[in-house]
Coordinates of C-alpha atoms and ligand atoms in Angstrom, one line a residue:
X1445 CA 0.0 0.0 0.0
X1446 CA 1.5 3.5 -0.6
X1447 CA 2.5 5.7 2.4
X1448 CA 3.7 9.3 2.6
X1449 CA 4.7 11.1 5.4
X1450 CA 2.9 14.0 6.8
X1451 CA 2.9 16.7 10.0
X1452 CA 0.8 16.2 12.7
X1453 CA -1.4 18.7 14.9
X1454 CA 2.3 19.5 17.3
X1455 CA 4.3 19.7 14.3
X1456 CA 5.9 16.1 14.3
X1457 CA 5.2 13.6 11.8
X1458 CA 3.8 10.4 11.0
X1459 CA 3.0 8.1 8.0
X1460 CA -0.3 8.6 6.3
X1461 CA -1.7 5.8 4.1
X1462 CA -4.5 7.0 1.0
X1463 CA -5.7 4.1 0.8
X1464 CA -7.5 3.3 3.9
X1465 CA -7.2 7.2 5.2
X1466 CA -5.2 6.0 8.5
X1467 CA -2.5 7.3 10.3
X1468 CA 0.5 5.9 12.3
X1469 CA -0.3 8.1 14.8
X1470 CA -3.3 10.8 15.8
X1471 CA -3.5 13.5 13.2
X1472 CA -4.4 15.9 16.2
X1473 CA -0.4 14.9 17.2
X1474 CA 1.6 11.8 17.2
X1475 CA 4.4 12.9 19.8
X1476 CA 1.9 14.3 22.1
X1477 CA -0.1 11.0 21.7
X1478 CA 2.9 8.8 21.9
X1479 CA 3.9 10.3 25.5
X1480 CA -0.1 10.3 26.6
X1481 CA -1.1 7.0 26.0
X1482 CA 2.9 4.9 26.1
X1483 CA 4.8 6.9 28.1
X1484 CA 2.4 8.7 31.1
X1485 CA -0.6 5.7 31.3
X1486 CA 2.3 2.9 30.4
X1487 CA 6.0 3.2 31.1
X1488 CA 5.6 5.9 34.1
X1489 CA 2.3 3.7 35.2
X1490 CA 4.2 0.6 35.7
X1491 CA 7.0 2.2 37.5
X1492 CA 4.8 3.8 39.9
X1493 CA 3.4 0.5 41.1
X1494 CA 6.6 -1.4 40.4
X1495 CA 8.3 0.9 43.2
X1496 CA 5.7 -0.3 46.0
X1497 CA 5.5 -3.6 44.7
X1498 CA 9.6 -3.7 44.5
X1499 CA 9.8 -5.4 41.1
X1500 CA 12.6 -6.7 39.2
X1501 CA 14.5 -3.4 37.6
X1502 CA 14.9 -5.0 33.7
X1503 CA 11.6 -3.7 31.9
X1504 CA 10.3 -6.2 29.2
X1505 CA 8.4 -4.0 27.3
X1506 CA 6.5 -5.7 23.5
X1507 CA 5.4 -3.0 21.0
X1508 CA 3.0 -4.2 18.7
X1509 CA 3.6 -2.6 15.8
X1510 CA 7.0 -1.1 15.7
X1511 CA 6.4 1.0 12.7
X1512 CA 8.5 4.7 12.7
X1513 CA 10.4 3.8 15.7
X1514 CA 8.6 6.5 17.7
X1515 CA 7.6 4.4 20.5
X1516 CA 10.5 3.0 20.6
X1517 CA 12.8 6.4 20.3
X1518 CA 11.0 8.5 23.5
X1519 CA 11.0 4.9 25.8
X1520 CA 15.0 5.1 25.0
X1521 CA 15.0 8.6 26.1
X1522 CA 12.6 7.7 29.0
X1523 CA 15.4 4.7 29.9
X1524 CA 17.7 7.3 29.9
X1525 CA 16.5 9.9 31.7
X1526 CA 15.6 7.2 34.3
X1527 CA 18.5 5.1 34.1
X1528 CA 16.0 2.0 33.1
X1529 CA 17.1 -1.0 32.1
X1530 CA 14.9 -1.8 28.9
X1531 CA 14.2 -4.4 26.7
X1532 CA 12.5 -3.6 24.4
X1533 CA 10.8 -6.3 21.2
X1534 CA 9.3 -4.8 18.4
X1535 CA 6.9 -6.7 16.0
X1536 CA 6.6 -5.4 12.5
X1537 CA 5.4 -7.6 9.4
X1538 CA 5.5 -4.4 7.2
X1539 CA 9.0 -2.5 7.9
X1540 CA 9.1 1.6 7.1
X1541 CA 11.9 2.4 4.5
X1542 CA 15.2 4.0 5.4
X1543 CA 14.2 6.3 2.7
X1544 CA 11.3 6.9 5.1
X1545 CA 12.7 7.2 8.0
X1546 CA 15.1 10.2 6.7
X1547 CA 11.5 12.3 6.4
X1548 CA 10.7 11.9 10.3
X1549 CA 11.6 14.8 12.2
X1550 CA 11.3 13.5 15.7
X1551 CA 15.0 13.8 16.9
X1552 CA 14.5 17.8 15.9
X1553 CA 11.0 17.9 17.5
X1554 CA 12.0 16.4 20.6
X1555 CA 15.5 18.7 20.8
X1556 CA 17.1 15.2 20.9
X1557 CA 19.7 16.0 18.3
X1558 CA 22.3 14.2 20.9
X1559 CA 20.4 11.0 20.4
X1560 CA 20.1 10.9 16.4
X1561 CA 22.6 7.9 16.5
X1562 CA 20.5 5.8 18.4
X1563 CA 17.3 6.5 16.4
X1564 CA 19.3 5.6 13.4
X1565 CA 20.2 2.5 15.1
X1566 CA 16.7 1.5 15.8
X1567 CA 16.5 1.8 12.5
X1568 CA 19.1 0.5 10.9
X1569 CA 20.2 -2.4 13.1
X1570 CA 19.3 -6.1 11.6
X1571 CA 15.9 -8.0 12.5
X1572 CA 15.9 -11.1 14.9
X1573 CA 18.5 -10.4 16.7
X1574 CA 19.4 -8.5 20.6
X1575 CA 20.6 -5.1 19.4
X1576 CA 22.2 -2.9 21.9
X1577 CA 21.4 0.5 21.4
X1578 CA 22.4 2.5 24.7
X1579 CA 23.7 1.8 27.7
X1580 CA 20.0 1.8 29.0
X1581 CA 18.1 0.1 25.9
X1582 CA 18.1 -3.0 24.4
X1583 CA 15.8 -3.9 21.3
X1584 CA 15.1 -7.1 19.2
X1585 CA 13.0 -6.1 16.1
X1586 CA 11.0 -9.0 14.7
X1587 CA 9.5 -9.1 11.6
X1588 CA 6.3 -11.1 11.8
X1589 CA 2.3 -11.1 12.1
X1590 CA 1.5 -10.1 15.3
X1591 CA -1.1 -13.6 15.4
X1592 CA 2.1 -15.6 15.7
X1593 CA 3.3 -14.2 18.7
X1594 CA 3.5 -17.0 21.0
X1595 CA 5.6 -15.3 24.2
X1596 CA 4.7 -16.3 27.3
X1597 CA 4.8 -15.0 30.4
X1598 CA 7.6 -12.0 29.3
X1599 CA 6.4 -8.5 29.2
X1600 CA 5.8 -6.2 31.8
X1601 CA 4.4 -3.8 29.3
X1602 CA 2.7 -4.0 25.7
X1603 CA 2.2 -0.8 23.3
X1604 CA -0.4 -2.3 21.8
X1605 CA -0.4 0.2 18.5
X1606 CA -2.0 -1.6 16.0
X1607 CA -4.0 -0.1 13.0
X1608 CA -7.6 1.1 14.4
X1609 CA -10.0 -1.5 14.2
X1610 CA -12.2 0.5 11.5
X1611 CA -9.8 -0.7 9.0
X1612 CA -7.6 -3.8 10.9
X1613 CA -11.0 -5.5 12.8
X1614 CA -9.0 -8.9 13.1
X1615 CA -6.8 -7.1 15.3
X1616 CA -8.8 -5.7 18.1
X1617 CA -10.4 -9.4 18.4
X1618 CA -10.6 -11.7 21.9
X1619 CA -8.1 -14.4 20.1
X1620 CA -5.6 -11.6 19.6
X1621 CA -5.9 -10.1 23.2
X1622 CA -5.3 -13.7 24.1
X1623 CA -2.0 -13.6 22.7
X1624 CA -1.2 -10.4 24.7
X1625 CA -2.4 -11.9 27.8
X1626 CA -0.4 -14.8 27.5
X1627 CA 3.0 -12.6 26.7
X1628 CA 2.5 -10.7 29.9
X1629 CA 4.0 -11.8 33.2
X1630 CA 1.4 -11.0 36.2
X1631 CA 0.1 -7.6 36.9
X1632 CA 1.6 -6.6 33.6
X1633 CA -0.2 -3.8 32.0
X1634 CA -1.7 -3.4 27.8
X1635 CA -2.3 0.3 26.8
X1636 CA -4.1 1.2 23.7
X1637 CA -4.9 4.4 22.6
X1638 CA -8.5 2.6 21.6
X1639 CA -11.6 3.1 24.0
X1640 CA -13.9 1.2 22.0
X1641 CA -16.6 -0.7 23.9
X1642 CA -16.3 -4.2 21.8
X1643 CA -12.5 -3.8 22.3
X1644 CA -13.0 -3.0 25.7
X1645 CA -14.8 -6.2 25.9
X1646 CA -12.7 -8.4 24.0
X1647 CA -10.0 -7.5 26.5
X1648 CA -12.4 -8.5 29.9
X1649 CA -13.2 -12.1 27.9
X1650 CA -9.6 -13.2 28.3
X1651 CA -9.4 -12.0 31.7
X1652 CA -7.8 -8.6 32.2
X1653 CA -9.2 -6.3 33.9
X1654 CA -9.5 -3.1 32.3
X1655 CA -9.7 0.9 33.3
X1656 CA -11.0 4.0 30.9
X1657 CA -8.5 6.8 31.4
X1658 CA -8.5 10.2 29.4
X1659 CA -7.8 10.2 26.1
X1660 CA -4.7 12.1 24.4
X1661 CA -5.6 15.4 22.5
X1662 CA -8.8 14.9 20.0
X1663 CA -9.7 11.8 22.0
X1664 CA -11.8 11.4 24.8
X1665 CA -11.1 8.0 26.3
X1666 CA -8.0 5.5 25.8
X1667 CA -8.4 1.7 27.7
X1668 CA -5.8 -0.1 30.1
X1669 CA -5.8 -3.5 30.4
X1670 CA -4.0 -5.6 33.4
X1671 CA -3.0 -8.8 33.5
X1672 CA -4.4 -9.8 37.6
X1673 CA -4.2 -13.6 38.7
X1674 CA -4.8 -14.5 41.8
X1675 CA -1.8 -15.7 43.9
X1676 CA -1.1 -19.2 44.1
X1677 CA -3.0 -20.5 47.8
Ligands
SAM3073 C1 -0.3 2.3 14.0 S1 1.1 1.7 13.2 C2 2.3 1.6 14.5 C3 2.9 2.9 14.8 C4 4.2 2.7 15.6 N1 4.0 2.2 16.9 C5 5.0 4.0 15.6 O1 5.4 4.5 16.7 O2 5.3 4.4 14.5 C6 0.6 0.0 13.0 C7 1.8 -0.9 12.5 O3 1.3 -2.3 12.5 C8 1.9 -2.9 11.3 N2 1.0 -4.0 11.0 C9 -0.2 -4.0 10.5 N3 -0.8 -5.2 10.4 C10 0.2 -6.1 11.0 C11 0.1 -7.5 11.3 N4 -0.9 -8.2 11.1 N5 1.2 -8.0 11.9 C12 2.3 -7.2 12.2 N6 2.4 -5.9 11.9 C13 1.3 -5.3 11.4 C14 1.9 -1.8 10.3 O4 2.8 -2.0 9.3 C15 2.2 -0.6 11.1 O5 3.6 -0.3 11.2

């Protein structure tokens, strides 16, 4: 399908595709939403209750759908500021171009100028295999379909990013948030920047239990999903 990269709402950009008139990210701002819904109700979430609960300090962390690197780029420069040990996997079947890449102006729109050689890593490092990006961030990029995820019992946290169900329904479905579920290790959190009701369902029918927060700017609502099972008696 063809893809071109546009500006956003805040100025930063994202990949637009015709063809189903769908964005990587929110129109009304993909770095703003990228921070909102990852960053603030995810990353900074689990940390929060990973301090009381006195968790191990390596973060697993799954994106589903690893697409511009975004994501990936601010959780490095969260793991940074931080000093946050992260692993980080991104699934992908459809990589972005380096030629596509070059267009994206987050490094400049996040004054992170200091960090462009690790955002060209993410980029430019090889599929399938640990990558070592910073002293703070390690990433495995894997190019697959996100139904053939079979991880189990991994992740701490999934940036569950997929396409929006108007045009990717298969996606948002209960066998797919069953693959999620099963990746997570216990109380692991799913954020989405979704708030639909038959996702929010799909999410309760394999068991997580699942909170409405705010939405980012031009959304109202956005759904978190955590992974609860009773301790062993
Ligand atoms: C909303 S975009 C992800 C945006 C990304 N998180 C970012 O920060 O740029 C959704 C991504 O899912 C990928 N994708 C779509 N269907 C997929 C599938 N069935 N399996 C794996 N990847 C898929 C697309 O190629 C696209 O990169």
């Amino acid at each position: 399908m063809k893809r071109e990269v546009i500006v956003t709402a805040d100025g930063s950009s994202t990949i637009h595709i015709p063809e189903w008139n769908e964005q990587y990210h929110s129109k009304h701002g993909a770095i703003q939403e990228a921070y909102h819904v990852f960053i603030k109700h995810g990353l900074s979430y689990i940390l929060e209750i990973d301090s009381k609960k006195r968790l191990e300090n390596n973060i697993c962390i799954l994106e589903i759908g690893f697409g511009t690197g975004l994501n990936a780029f601010i959780t490095l420069l969260e793991s940074e500021k931080h000093n946050l040990n992260i692993n980080y996997t991104g699934v992908e079947a459809f990589p972005v171009a380096l030629e596509e890449v070059a267009q994206l102006n987050y490094v400049q729109q996040l004054k992170a100028e200091v960090k462009l050689t690790e955002f060209t890593k993410l980029h430019e490092v090889s599929w399938e295999k640990n990558q070592v990006v910073s002293n703070t961030f390690s990433i495995i990029k894997q190019q697959k379909k996100f139904a053939d995820i079979r991880d189990v019992n991994i992740y701490n946290l999934i940036y569950f990013d997929a396409f929006g169900a108007r045009v990717q329904p298969e996606l948002w479905t209960e066998d797919m948030f069953k693959i999620m579920y099963d990746a997570l290790k216990n109380n692991g959190v799913l954020v989405t920047y979704a708030a639909k009701g038959s996702v929010r369902r799909a999410m309760q029918a394999v068991g997580f239990l699942v909170e409405k927060l705010p939405g980012p700017p031009g959304k109202r609502e956005m759904l978190r999903a955590t992974k609860v099972l009773e301790p062993d008696l």
